[in-house]
Amino acid sequence: MSTDLDRKNERNDAVPRTIYLLNQVNQGLRNALDLRLREFKITGLQYTILTVVRSNEGISSAELSRRFFVTPQTMNETVTGMERRGLLKRKEQRNNKRILVAFLTSTGEILLKKCDVIAREIDTEAFGDMSDEDFDTLRNLLQDRIKRQRAAKP
Amino acid sequence: MSTDLDRKNERNDAVPRTIYLLNQVNQGLRNALDLRLREFKITGLQYTILTVVRSNEGISSAELSRRFFVTPQTMNETVTGMERRGLLKRKEQRNNKRILVAFLTSTGEILLKKCDVIAREIDTEAFGDMSDEDFDTLRNLLQDRIKRQRAAKP
DNA sequence: ACCTTAAATAAGGAACCCTGATATTGTCAA
DNA sequence: TTGACAATATCAGGGTTCCTTATTTAAGGT
């Protein structure tokens, strides 16, 4: 007889692995994004950091490092580079001098808007043929995975 | 009145962008994979290349570079490193001496099997709570995106 | 034969990521 | 209150992945 566990096992051996499918789609998209962002001398990662800073004014480098699954040192390096380039500025947080909170500079905002156009085009090229229903389904499934990741972490 | 184009536009401005959701889930998964593969002194990328070589015996470095959206030089560098380490071997293709076809060595096969266990665990941790239906839906949606990428390329 | 294309390779550099170590600041419990 | 601990930022050094540019070799088409 076939048990629940059997089905679970079959599922987790699905070929290609789900992690592989996810990576393939992501690599294709990030590659396209990186290629087109070169025009503005910015990488996909740097653009993404800018968008996160925009929606989370005053976020710290340490908090960014957690969101991007890298060490604080790594994120600090990247953020410092963007600060030197004038895309971000940082200042001490009230009530906690060891934390440096980040904001977009006007240069950063202007560049970000240009990059948004590219990202939108990539999105359209990649998902434009999907039905509204499938599109929502995909987004919801991905959102659920992100929630699960966050819940599993601490 | 609201037109089809309006809806399309709204959709492509969905926040956070779908490309961002995809990247977040992928980064979390690749990070977990990389961490646990360190035990075997291998990166997630190298592991993935091994799996692709296993299911595509005799694939060339140039073909791999297309699958992974990197330049032939970049992939050659990585493959050469894995060859030096004894995970892969390469030899001239019959009828076309300029192409080097890749195979797993026995060392590579043994290591790959160990890594498979890790990848399976990560898959289970990441997707184990999904219903069979949602799981299949996600995989199918991702597969469709991969097909679209391949169709758009040449 | 000649031109083009495809594949591999080498060299140099940029971006991203890590570990280890240090300094500073805030928190909390003895 | 003080002393240990945790969190943040930063510096130093090194590894991997990625790029561009350029060369060599081989296959295919004109």
Coordinates of C-alpha atoms (C1' of nucleotides) in Angstrom, one line a residue:
Chain A
M1 CA 0.0 0.0 0.0
S2 CA 1.0 3.6 -0.6
T3 CA 1.4 5.7 2.6
D4 CA 1.5 9.5 3.2
L5 CA 5.2 9.2 3.8
D6 CA 5.7 7.5 0.4
R7 CA 4.0 10.3 -1.3
K8 CA 6.1 12.8 0.6
N9 CA 9.3 11.0 -0.4
E10 CA 8.4 10.9 -4.1
R11 CA 7.6 14.5 -4.0
N12 CA 10.9 15.5 -2.5
D13 CA 12.7 13.6 -5.1
A14 CA 10.9 15.4 -7.9
V15 CA 13.3 15.9 -10.8
P16 CA 14.6 18.5 -11.5
R17 CA 14.6 19.6 -7.9
T18 CA 12.3 22.6 -7.1
I19 CA 15.3 24.5 -5.8
Y20 CA 16.9 24.0 -9.3
L21 CA 13.8 25.2 -11.1
L22 CA 13.6 28.3 -8.9
N23 CA 17.3 29.0 -9.5
Q24 CA 17.0 28.6 -13.2
V25 CA 14.2 31.1 -13.5
N26 CA 15.9 33.5 -11.1
Q27 CA 19.3 33.3 -12.9
G28 CA 17.7 34.0 -16.2
L29 CA 15.9 37.1 -14.8
R30 CA 18.8 38.4 -12.8
N31 CA 21.1 38.0 -15.8
A32 CA 18.7 40.0 -18.0
L33 CA 18.4 42.6 -15.3
D34 CA 22.2 42.9 -14.8
L35 CA 22.8 43.2 -18.5
R36 CA 20.3 46.1 -18.9
L37 CA 21.4 47.9 -15.7
R38 CA 24.9 48.1 -17.0
E39 CA 23.9 51.2 -18.9
F40 CA 23.6 52.8 -15.5
K41 CA 26.8 51.3 -14.0
I42 CA 24.8 49.5 -11.3
T43 CA 24.3 45.8 -10.5
G44 CA 21.1 43.9 -9.8
L45 CA 22.0 43.6 -6.2
Q46 CA 22.7 47.3 -5.8
Y47 CA 19.4 48.2 -7.5
T48 CA 17.6 45.8 -5.1
I49 CA 19.3 47.4 -2.1
L50 CA 18.1 50.8 -3.3
T51 CA 14.5 49.6 -3.6
V52 CA 14.7 48.1 -0.1
V53 CA 16.1 51.3 1.3
R54 CA 13.3 53.3 -0.4
S55 CA 10.6 51.2 1.2
N56 CA 12.4 51.0 4.5
E57 CA 13.8 54.4 5.2
G58 CA 16.4 54.3 8.0
I59 CA 17.2 50.7 7.7
S60 CA 20.6 49.7 8.9
S61 CA 23.3 47.7 7.1
A62 CA 23.0 44.9 9.7
E63 CA 19.3 44.6 9.0
L64 CA 19.9 44.6 5.2
S65 CA 22.4 41.8 5.7
R66 CA 19.8 39.7 7.4
R67 CA 17.3 40.3 4.5
F68 CA 19.9 39.3 1.9
F69 CA 21.3 36.3 3.8
V70 CA 24.8 37.6 3.9
T71 CA 27.2 38.5 6.8
P72 CA 27.1 42.0 8.2
Q73 CA 30.6 42.5 6.9
T74 CA 29.6 41.7 3.4
M75 CA 26.6 44.0 3.4
N76 CA 28.6 46.8 5.0
E77 CA 31.1 46.5 2.2
T78 CA 28.4 46.9 -0.5
V79 CA 26.6 49.7 1.4
T80 CA 29.8 51.6 2.0
G81 CA 30.6 51.4 -1.7
M82 CA 27.2 52.8 -2.6
E83 CA 27.6 55.5 0.0
R84 CA 30.9 56.5 -1.5
R85 CA 29.3 56.6 -4.9
G86 CA 26.7 59.0 -3.5
L87 CA 23.6 56.8 -3.9
L88 CA 23.0 56.5 -0.2
K89 CA 23.8 58.5 2.9
R90 CA 23.9 57.3 6.5
K91 CA 23.7 58.9 9.9
E92 CA 23.5 57.8 13.5
Q93 CA 20.2 56.7 14.8
R94 CA 18.6 58.7 17.6
N95 CA 18.9 56.9 20.9
N96 CA 21.4 54.4 19.5
K97 CA 24.7 55.8 18.3
R98 CA 26.1 52.5 17.1
I99 CA 23.4 52.1 14.5
L100 CA 23.8 53.9 11.2
V101 CA 20.5 54.4 9.4
A102 CA 20.5 54.6 5.6
F103 CA 18.5 56.9 3.2
L104 CA 18.5 57.6 -0.5
T105 CA 20.3 60.7 -1.7
S106 CA 18.7 62.6 -4.5
T107 CA 21.2 61.1 -6.9
G108 CA 20.1 57.7 -5.6
E109 CA 16.5 58.5 -6.1
I110 CA 17.0 59.6 -9.6
L111 CA 19.0 56.6 -10.6
L112 CA 16.5 54.3 -8.9
K113 CA 13.6 55.7 -11.0
K114 CA 15.6 55.0 -14.1
C115 CA 16.3 51.4 -13.0
D116 CA 12.6 50.9 -12.1
V117 CA 11.8 51.3 -15.8
I118 CA 14.2 48.5 -16.7
A119 CA 12.9 46.2 -13.9
R120 CA 9.4 46.8 -15.0
E121 CA 10.3 45.8 -18.6
I122 CA 12.0 42.7 -17.4
D123 CA 8.9 41.8 -15.4
T124 CA 6.7 42.3 -18.4
E125 CA 8.9 40.2 -20.7
A126 CA 9.1 37.4 -18.1
F127 CA 5.5 37.3 -16.9
G128 CA 3.5 39.2 -19.5
D129 CA 2.1 36.0 -21.1
M130 CA 0.6 34.6 -17.8
S131 CA -3.0 34.8 -17.0
D132 CA -3.9 37.1 -14.1
E133 CA -4.9 34.1 -12.1
D134 CA -1.6 32.2 -12.6
F135 CA 0.3 35.4 -12.0
D136 CA -1.4 35.9 -8.6
T137 CA -1.0 32.3 -7.8
L138 CA 2.8 32.4 -8.4
R139 CA 3.2 35.6 -6.4
N140 CA 1.2 34.1 -3.5
L141 CA 3.1 30.9 -3.4
L142 CA 6.4 32.8 -3.4
Q143 CA 5.2 35.1 -0.7
D144 CA 4.2 32.1 1.4
R145 CA 7.7 30.7 1.0
I146 CA 9.3 34.0 2.2
K147 CA 7.0 34.0 5.2
R148 CA 8.1 30.4 6.0
Q149 CA 11.8 31.4 5.7
R150 CA 11.3 34.3 8.1
A151 CA 9.4 32.1 10.6
A152 CA 12.1 29.4 10.5
K153 CA 15.0 31.7 11.1
P154 CA 15.2 32.9 14.7
Chain B
M1 CA -13.4 52.9 -17.7
S2 CA -10.8 50.3 -17.0
T3 CA -9.2 48.6 -19.9
D4 CA -7.1 45.5 -20.4
L5 CA -4.0 47.6 -20.7
D6 CA -4.8 49.3 -17.3
R7 CA -5.0 45.9 -15.7
K8 CA -1.7 44.8 -17.3
N9 CA -0.1 47.9 -16.1
E10 CA -1.3 47.5 -12.5
R11 CA 0.0 44.0 -12.6
N12 CA 3.4 44.8 -13.7
D13 CA 3.8 47.4 -11.0
A14 CA 2.8 44.8 -8.3
V15 CA 4.9 45.5 -5.2
P16 CA 7.2 43.9 -4.3
R17 CA 8.1 43.0 -7.8
T18 CA 7.8 39.3 -8.8
I19 CA 11.5 39.3 -9.7
Y20 CA 12.2 40.4 -6.1
L21 CA 10.0 37.7 -4.6
L22 CA 11.7 35.1 -6.7
N23 CA 15.1 36.3 -5.8
Q24 CA 14.3 36.4 -2.1
V25 CA 13.1 32.8 -2.0
N26 CA 16.0 31.7 -4.1
Q27 CA 18.6 33.5 -2.0
G28 CA 17.3 31.9 1.1
L29 CA 17.5 28.5 -0.4
R30 CA 20.9 28.9 -2.0
N31 CA 22.3 30.3 1.2
A32 CA 21.0 27.3 3.2
L33 CA 22.4 25.0 0.6
D34 CA 25.8 26.7 0.5
L35 CA 26.1 26.6 4.2
R36 CA 25.4 22.9 4.4
L37 CA 27.5 22.0 1.4
R38 CA 30.6 23.5 3.0
E39 CA 31.0 20.3 4.9
F40 CA 32.1 18.8 1.5
K41 CA 34.1 21.8 0.3
I42 CA 31.8 22.4 -2.6
T43 CA 29.6 25.4 -3.5
G44 CA 25.9 25.3 -4.6
L45 CA 26.9 26.2 -8.1
Q46 CA 29.5 23.4 -8.3
Y47 CA 26.9 21.0 -7.0
T48 CA 24.4 22.1 -9.5
I49 CA 26.9 21.7 -12.3
L50 CA 27.5 18.1 -11.2
T51 CA 23.8 17.3 -11.3
V52 CA 23.5 18.8 -14.8
V53 CA 26.5 16.8 -16.0
R54 CA 25.0 13.6 -14.5
S55 CA 21.7 14.1 -16.4
N56 CA 23.5 15.2 -19.5
E57 CA 26.6 13.1 -20.0
G58 CA 29.0 14.5 -22.5
I59 CA 27.8 18.1 -22.2
S60 CA 30.3 20.7 -23.1
S61 CA 31.4 23.7 -21.1
A62 CA 30.0 26.0 -23.7
E63 CA 26.6 24.4 -23.4
L64 CA 26.8 24.6 -19.7
S65 CA 27.5 28.3 -19.9
R66 CA 24.3 28.8 -21.9
R67 CA 22.3 27.0 -19.3
F68 CA 23.7 29.1 -16.5
F69 CA 23.5 32.4 -18.3
V70 CA 27.3 33.1 -18.0
T71 CA 30.0 33.6 -20.6
P72 CA 31.8 30.6 -21.9
Q73 CA 35.0 31.9 -20.3
T74 CA 33.4 32.0 -16.9
M75 CA 32.0 28.5 -17.1
N76 CA 35.3 27.2 -18.5
E77 CA 37.0 28.6 -15.4
T78 CA 34.7 26.8 -13.1
V79 CA 34.7 23.5 -15.0
T80 CA 38.5 23.6 -15.2
G81 CA 38.7 24.0 -11.5
M82 CA 36.3 21.0 -10.9
E83 CA 38.4 19.0 -13.4
R84 CA 41.6 19.8 -11.5
R85 CA 39.9 18.7 -8.3
G86 CA 39.0 15.4 -9.9
L87 CA 35.2 15.8 -9.9
L88 CA 34.9 15.8 -13.7
K89 CA 36.9 14.6 -16.6
R90 CA 36.8 15.8 -20.2
K91 CA 37.7 14.4 -23.5
E92 CA 37.5 15.4 -27.2
Q93 CA 34.2 14.7 -28.8
R94 CA 34.2 12.2 -31.7
N95 CA 33.9 14.1 -35.0
N96 CA 34.6 17.4 -33.4
K97 CA 38.0 17.9 -31.8
R98 CA 37.4 21.4 -30.6
I99 CA 34.6 20.3 -28.2
L100 CA 35.5 18.8 -24.9
V101 CA 32.7 16.7 -23.4
A102 CA 32.4 16.3 -19.7
F103 CA 31.7 13.3 -17.5
L104 CA 31.6 12.6 -13.8
T105 CA 34.6 10.8 -12.2
S106 CA 33.9 8.2 -9.6
T107 CA 35.1 10.8 -7.0
G108 CA 32.5 13.2 -8.5
E109 CA 29.7 10.6 -8.4
I110 CA 30.4 9.7 -4.8
L111 CA 30.5 13.4 -3.7
L112 CA 27.4 14.1 -5.7
K113 CA 25.4 11.4 -3.9
K114 CA 26.4 12.9 -0.5
C115 CA 25.3 16.4 -1.7
D116 CA 22.0 15.0 -3.0
V117 CA 21.1 14.1 0.6
I118 CA 21.6 17.7 1.6
A119 CA 19.7 19.1 -1.3
R120 CA 16.8 16.8 -0.5
E121 CA 16.8 18.0 3.1
I122 CA 16.7 21.6 2.0
D123 CA 13.9 20.9 -0.4
T124 CA 11.9 19.2 2.4
E125 CA 12.5 22.1 4.8
A126 CA 11.5 24.6 2.3
F127 CA 8.5 23.0 0.7
G128 CA 7.5 20.3 3.1
D129 CA 4.5 22.2 4.4
M130 CA 2.9 22.7 1.0
S131 CA -0.1 20.8 -0.2
D132 CA 0.6 18.4 -3.1
E133 CA -1.5 20.6 -5.2
D134 CA 0.3 23.8 -4.4
F135 CA 3.6 22.1 -4.8
D136 CA 2.7 20.9 -8.3
T137 CA 1.3 24.2 -9.2
L138 CA 4.5 26.0 -8.2
R139 CA 6.7 23.6 -10.1
N140 CA 4.5 23.8 -13.2
L141 CA 4.5 27.6 -13.1
L142 CA 8.3 27.7 -12.8
Q143 CA 8.7 25.1 -15.5
D144 CA 6.6 27.3 -17.8
R145 CA 8.8 30.3 -17.1
I146 CA 11.9 28.2 -18.0
K147 CA 10.4 27.2 -21.3
R148 CA 9.5 30.8 -22.0
Q149 CA 13.1 31.9 -21.3
R150 CA 14.5 29.2 -23.6
A151 CA 12.0 30.2 -26.4
A152 CA 12.9 33.9 -26.1
K153 CA 16.7 33.4 -26.3
P154 CA 17.8 32.5 -29.8
Chain C
dA1 C1' 41.1 28.6 -50.4
dC2 C1' 38.7 32.1 -47.5
dC3 C1' 35.5 33.7 -44.2
dT4 C1' 32.6 33.0 -40.4
dT5 C1' 31.4 30.7 -36.4
dA6 C1' 32.1 27.9 -32.3
dA7 C1' 35.0 26.3 -28.6
dA8 C1' 38.6 26.4 -25.3
dT9 C1' 42.0 29.1 -22.9
dA10 C1' 44.7 32.9 -20.8
dA11 C1' 45.1 37.4 -18.3
dG12 C1' 43.5 41.0 -15.6
dG13 C1' 40.0 43.2 -13.0
dA14 C1' 35.4 44.0 -10.5
dA15 C1' 31.7 42.4 -7.5
dC16 C1' 30.4 39.7 -3.9
dC17 C1' 31.1 36.7 -0.1
dC18 C1' 33.6 34.7 3.7
dT19 C1' 36.4 34.4 8.4
dG20 C1' 38.8 36.6 12.1
dA21 C1' 39.7 40.6 14.8
dT22 C1' 38.7 45.1 17.0
dA23 C1' 36.2 49.1 18.8
dT24 C1' 31.9 51.1 20.4
dT25 C1' 27.5 51.1 22.3
dG26 C1' 23.4 49.4 24.4
dT27 C1' 21.2 45.9 27.6
dC28 C1' 20.6 43.1 31.3
dA29 C1' 21.4 40.5 35.3
dA30 C1' 24.2 39.7 39.4
Chain D
dT1 C1' 26.3 49.8 39.8
dT2 C1' 29.1 47.0 37.5
dG3 C1' 30.5 43.5 34.7
dA4 C1' 29.3 40.3 31.1
dC5 C1' 27.0 39.9 26.9
dA6 C1' 24.9 41.2 22.4
dA7 C1' 24.7 44.1 18.4
dT8 C1' 26.7 47.2 15.1
dA9 C1' 30.2 48.9 12.3
dT10 C1' 34.8 48.5 10.4
dC11 C1' 39.4 46.7 8.9
dA12 C1' 42.3 43.1 6.8
dG13 C1' 42.9 39.2 3.9
dG14 C1' 41.4 35.8 0.9
dG15 C1' 38.3 32.9 -2.2
dT16 C1' 34.7 32.3 -5.9
dT17 C1' 32.2 33.9 -9.5
dC18 C1' 31.7 37.0 -13.1
dC19 C1' 33.2 40.1 -16.8
dT20 C1' 36.1 42.0 -21.0
dT21 C1' 39.7 41.4 -24.3
dA22 C1' 42.5 38.6 -27.0
dT23 C1' 44.5 34.1 -29.0
dT24 C1' 44.4 29.5 -30.8
dT25 C1' 42.2 25.7 -33.0
dA26 C1' 38.6 23.4 -35.5
dA27 C1' 34.4 22.9 -38.3
dG28 C1' 31.3 24.6 -41.9
dG29 C1' 29.8 27.3 -45.7
dT30 C1' 30.8 30.2 -49.9

